[in-house]
JSON list of C-alpha atoms in Angstrom, two decimals:
[
{"chain": "A", "resi": 1, "resn": "MET", "atom": "CA", "xyz": [88.80, -41.94, 16.34]},
{"chain": "A", "resi": 2, "resn": "SER", "atom": "CA", "xyz": [85.31, -41.03, 15.13]},
{"chain": "A", "resi": 3, "resn": "ALA", "atom": "CA", "xyz": [83.56, -37.86, 16.05]},
{"chain": "A", "resi": 4, "resn": "GLN", "atom": "CA", "xyz": [80.20, -38.48, 17.66]},
{"chain": "A", "resi": 5, "resn": "ARG", "atom": "CA", "xyz": [77.43, -35.98, 17.51]},
{"chain": "A", "resi": 6, "resn": "GLN", "atom": "CA", "xyz": [76.57, -34.56, 20.91]},
{"chain": "A", "resi": 7, "resn": "ARG", "atom": "CA", "xyz": [72.91, -34.84, 21.83]},
{"chain": "A", "resi": 8, "resn": "ARG", "atom": "CA", "xyz": [71.18, -32.57, 24.23]},
{"chain": "A", "resi": 9, "resn": "PRO", "atom": "CA", "xyz": [69.62, -34.39, 27.16]},
{"chain": "A", "resi": 10, "resn": "ARG", "atom": "CA", "xyz": [65.88, -34.76, 26.68]},
{"chain": "A", "resi": 11, "resn": "ARG", "atom": "CA", "xyz": [63.32, -33.75, 29.21]},
{"chain": "A", "resi": 12, "resn": "PRO", "atom": "CA", "xyz": [60.92, -36.63, 29.91]},
{"chain": "A", "resi": 13, "resn": "GLY", "atom": "CA", "xyz": [57.65, -35.97, 28.08]},
{"chain": "A", "resi": 14, "resn": "ALA", "atom": "CA", "xyz": [59.04, -32.80, 26.48]},
{"chain": "A", "resi": 15, "resn": "VAL", "atom": "CA", "xyz": [57.60, -33.38, 23.01]},
{"chain": "A", "resi": 16, "resn": "ARG", "atom": "CA", "xyz": [54.16, -34.25, 24.39]},
{"chain": "A", "resi": 17, "resn": "SER", "atom": "CA", "xyz": [54.22, -31.21, 26.65]},
{"chain": "A", "resi": 18, "resn": "ASP", "atom": "CA", "xyz": [55.25, -28.94, 23.77]},
{"chain": "A", "resi": 19, "resn": "LEU", "atom": "CA", "xyz": [52.53, -30.39, 21.54]},
{"chain": "A", "resi": 20, "resn": "GLU", "atom": "CA", "xyz": [49.95, -29.74, 24.25]},
{"chain": "A", "resi": 21, "resn": "ALA", "atom": "CA", "xyz": [51.19, -26.15, 24.69]},
{"chain": "A", "resi": 22, "resn": "TRP", "atom": "CA", "xyz": [50.99, -25.50, 20.94]},
{"chain": "A", "resi": 23, "resn": "SER", "atom": "CA", "xyz": [47.52, -27.05, 20.75]},
{"chain": "A", "resi": 24, "resn": "HIS", "atom": "CA", "xyz": [46.39, -24.90, 23.69]},
{"chain": "A", "resi": 25, "resn": "LEU", "atom": "CA", "xyz": [47.64, -21.73, 21.98]},
{"chain": "A", "resi": 26, "resn": "VAL", "atom": "CA", "xyz": [45.89, -22.70, 18.73]},
{"chain": "A", "resi": 27, "resn": "ARG", "atom": "CA", "xyz": [42.59, -23.12, 20.60]},
{"chain": "A", "resi": 28, "resn": "ARG", "atom": "CA", "xyz": [43.07, -19.72, 22.28]},
{"chain": "A", "resi": 29, "resn": "ALA", "atom": "CA", "xyz": [43.66, -18.11, 18.90]},
{"chain": "A", "resi": 30, "resn": "GLU", "atom": "CA", "xyz": [40.54, -19.75, 17.49]},
{"chain": "A", "resi": 31, "resn": "ARG", "atom": "CA", "xyz": [38.49, -18.44, 20.43]},
{"chain": "A", "resi": 32, "resn": "ARG", "atom": "CA", "xyz": [40.15, -15.02, 20.11]},
{"chain": "A", "resi": 33, "resn": "GLU", "atom": "CA", "xyz": [41.24, -15.13, 23.74]},
{"chain": "A", "resi": 34, "resn": "PRO", "atom": "CA", "xyz": [44.12, -12.81, 24.62]},
{"chain": "A", "resi": 35, "resn": "ALA", "atom": "CA", "xyz": [47.49, -14.29, 23.78]},
{"chain": "A", "resi": 36, "resn": "VAL", "atom": "CA", "xyz": [48.72, -13.27, 27.24]},
{"chain": "A", "resi": 37, "resn": "PRO", "atom": "CA", "xyz": [45.74, -12.84, 29.60]},
{"chain": "A", "resi": 38, "resn": "SER", "atom": "CA", "xyz": [47.57, -10.72, 32.16]},
{"chain": "A", "resi": 39, "resn": "GLY", "atom": "CA", "xyz": [49.21, -8.58, 29.49]},
{"chain": "A", "resi": 40, "resn": "CYS", "atom": "CA", "xyz": [52.64, -9.48, 30.86]},
{"chain": "A", "resi": 41, "resn": "PRO", "atom": "CA", "xyz": [54.50, -12.18, 28.90]},
{"chain": "A", "resi": 42, "resn": "LEU", "atom": "CA", "xyz": [57.12, -12.41, 31.67]},
{"chain": "A", "resi": 43, "resn": "CYS", "atom": "CA", "xyz": [54.40, -13.13, 34.25]},
{"chain": "A", "resi": 44, "resn": "GLU", "atom": "CA", "xyz": [52.62, -15.68, 32.07]},
{"chain": "A", "resi": 45, "resn": "GLY", "atom": "CA", "xyz": [55.66, -17.67, 31.05]},
{"chain": "A", "resi": 46, "resn": "GLU", "atom": "CA", "xyz": [55.78, -19.45, 27.71]},
{"chain": "A", "resi": 47, "resn": "ASP", "atom": "CA", "xyz": [52.90, -18.76, 25.38]},
{"chain": "A", "resi": 48, "resn": "GLY", "atom": "CA", "xyz": [53.06, -21.78, 23.07]},
{"chain": "A", "resi": 49, "resn": "LEU", "atom": "CA", "xyz": [55.26, -20.11, 20.47]},
{"chain": "A", "resi": 50, "resn": "ASP", "atom": "CA", "xyz": [58.40, -21.34, 22.23]},
{"chain": "A", "resi": 51, "resn": "ALA", "atom": "CA", "xyz": [56.88, -24.81, 22.33]},
{"chain": "A", "resi": 52, "resn": "ARG", "atom": "CA", "xyz": [56.26, -24.57, 18.57]},
{"chain": "A", "resi": 53, "resn": "ASP", "atom": "CA", "xyz": [59.93, -23.64, 18.09]},
{"chain": "A", "resi": 54, "resn": "ARG", "atom": "CA", "xyz": [61.01, -26.80, 19.92]},
{"chain": "A", "resi": 55, "resn": "LEU", "atom": "CA", "xyz": [58.56, -28.93, 17.92]},
{"chain": "A", "resi": 56, "resn": "GLU", "atom": "CA", "xyz": [60.01, -27.51, 14.71]},
{"chain": "A", "resi": 57, "resn": "ALA", "atom": "CA", "xyz": [63.50, -28.55, 15.79]},
{"chain": "A", "resi": 58, "resn": "VAL", "atom": "CA", "xyz": [62.33, -32.15, 16.19]},
{"chain": "A", "resi": 59, "resn": "VAL", "atom": "CA", "xyz": [60.46, -32.10, 12.86]},
{"chain": "A", "resi": 60, "resn": "ARG", "atom": "CA", "xyz": [63.52, -30.72, 11.06]},
{"chain": "A", "resi": 61, "resn": "ARG", "atom": "CA", "xyz": [65.76, -33.39, 12.57]},
{"chain": "A", "resi": 62, "resn": "GLY", "atom": "CA", "xyz": [63.64, -35.86, 10.63]},
{"chain": "A", "resi": 63, "resn": "GLY", "atom": "CA", "xyz": [63.62, -39.54, 11.29]},
{"chain": "A", "resi": 64, "resn": "ARG", "atom": "CA", "xyz": [60.60, -41.49, 12.41]},
{"chain": "A", "resi": 65, "resn": "GLN", "atom": "CA", "xyz": [59.82, -39.17, 15.32]},
{"chain": "A", "resi": 66, "resn": "GLY", "atom": "CA", "xyz": [60.13, -36.08, 13.15]},
{"chain": "A", "resi": 67, "resn": "ARG", "atom": "CA", "xyz": [57.76, -37.48, 10.52]},
{"chain": "A", "resi": 68, "resn": "ARG", "atom": "CA", "xyz": [55.18, -38.54, 13.10]},
{"chain": "A", "resi": 69, "resn": "LEU", "atom": "CA", "xyz": [55.39, -35.22, 14.87]},
{"chain": "A", "resi": 70, "resn": "GLY", "atom": "CA", "xyz": [55.13, -33.32, 11.60]},
{"chain": "A", "resi": 71, "resn": "ALA", "atom": "CA", "xyz": [51.88, -35.14, 10.85]},
{"chain": "A", "resi": 72, "resn": "LEU", "atom": "CA", "xyz": [50.51, -34.03, 14.24]},
{"chain": "A", "resi": 73, "resn": "VAL", "atom": "CA", "xyz": [51.75, -30.45, 14.02]},
{"chain": "A", "resi": 74, "resn": "ARG", "atom": "CA", "xyz": [50.61, -29.75, 10.44]},
{"chain": "A", "resi": 75, "resn": "PRO", "atom": "CA", "xyz": [46.84, -29.63, 11.20]},
{"chain": "A", "resi": 76, "resn": "LEU", "atom": "CA", "xyz": [47.47, -27.41, 14.23]},
{"chain": "A", "resi": 77, "resn": "ASP", "atom": "CA", "xyz": [49.58, -25.09, 12.06]},
{"chain": "A", "resi": 78, "resn": "GLU", "atom": "CA", "xyz": [46.77, -24.88, 9.51]},
{"chain": "A", "resi": 79, "resn": "ARG", "atom": "CA", "xyz": [44.25, -24.03, 12.22]},
{"chain": "A", "resi": 80, "resn": "PHE", "atom": "CA", "xyz": [46.59, -21.40, 13.69]},
{"chain": "A", "resi": 81, "resn": "GLU", "atom": "CA", "xyz": [47.17, -19.82, 10.30]},
{"chain": "A", "resi": 82, "resn": "ALA", "atom": "CA", "xyz": [43.41, -19.71, 9.63]},
{"chain": "A", "resi": 83, "resn": "ALA", "atom": "CA", "xyz": [42.71, -18.10, 13.02]},
{"chain": "A", "resi": 84, "resn": "THR", "atom": "CA", "xyz": [45.42, -15.44, 12.83]},
{"chain": "A", "resi": 85, "resn": "VAL", "atom": "CA", "xyz": [46.65, -12.64, 10.60]},
{"chain": "A", "resi": 86, "resn": "PRO", "atom": "CA", "xyz": [50.22, -11.66, 9.64]},
{"chain": "A", "resi": 87, "resn": "THR", "atom": "CA", "xyz": [51.85, -8.87, 11.63]},
{"chain": "A", "resi": 88, "resn": "TRP", "atom": "CA", "xyz": [54.00, -6.12, 10.22]},
{"chain": "A", "resi": 89, "resn": "ASP", "atom": "CA", "xyz": [56.70, -6.64, 12.83]},
{"chain": "A", "resi": 90, "resn": "ALA", "atom": "CA", "xyz": [57.47, -10.34, 12.40]},
{"chain": "A", "resi": 91, "resn": "PRO", "atom": "CA", "xyz": [60.85, -11.12, 13.97]},
{"chain": "A", "resi": 92, "resn": "ALA", "atom": "CA", "xyz": [63.52, -11.99, 11.40]},
{"chain": "A", "resi": 93, "resn": "GLY", "atom": "CA", "xyz": [64.87, -15.49, 11.60]},
{"chain": "A", "resi": 94, "resn": "ARG", "atom": "CA", "xyz": [62.00, -16.87, 13.65]},
{"chain": "A", "resi": 95, "resn": "GLY", "atom": "CA", "xyz": [59.33, -19.34, 12.58]},
{"chain": "A", "resi": 96, "resn": "TRP", "atom": "CA", "xyz": [56.34, -18.03, 10.61]},
{"chain": "A", "resi": 97, "resn": "TRP", "atom": "CA", "xyz": [54.15, -18.53, 13.71]},
{"chain": "A", "resi": 98, "resn": "HIS", "atom": "CA", "xyz": [55.96, -15.66, 15.45]},
{"chain": "A", "resi": 99, "resn": "GLY", "atom": "CA", "xyz": [54.76, -13.28, 12.76]},
{"chain": "A", "resi": 100, "resn": "ARG", "atom": "CA", "xyz": [51.02, -13.79, 13.34]},
{"chain": "A", "resi": 101, "resn": "THR", "atom": "CA", "xyz": [48.48, -12.35, 15.76]},
{"chain": "A", "resi": 102, "resn": "TRP", "atom": "CA", "xyz": [44.81, -12.55, 16.65]},
{"chain": "A", "resi": 103, "resn": "ASP", "atom": "CA", "xyz": [44.73, -9.72, 19.17]},
{"chain": "A", "resi": 104, "resn": "ALA", "atom": "CA", "xyz": [42.94, -6.71, 17.82]}
]
């Protein structure tokens, strides 16, 4: 009896939606718009950082999809890094993108 790896069910269009959310957040950072316009992250919902987390999971899984996605995410990451500055309170164990800000 062979053990099969359990896969999580995919949401239709999830990767595309996450890529759009990350791209939207990168553009907001470049324009120096508030990360959360209302000031309430719970009211606003996801801010693009969670989407970037999910994209990273796909990239790390590798394979054809991971390589293609990595090629799409890399330029957005570079733009985000150029538009933001490191924070002193970066959460441990989270992606580097969680430890950056553009809000003054």
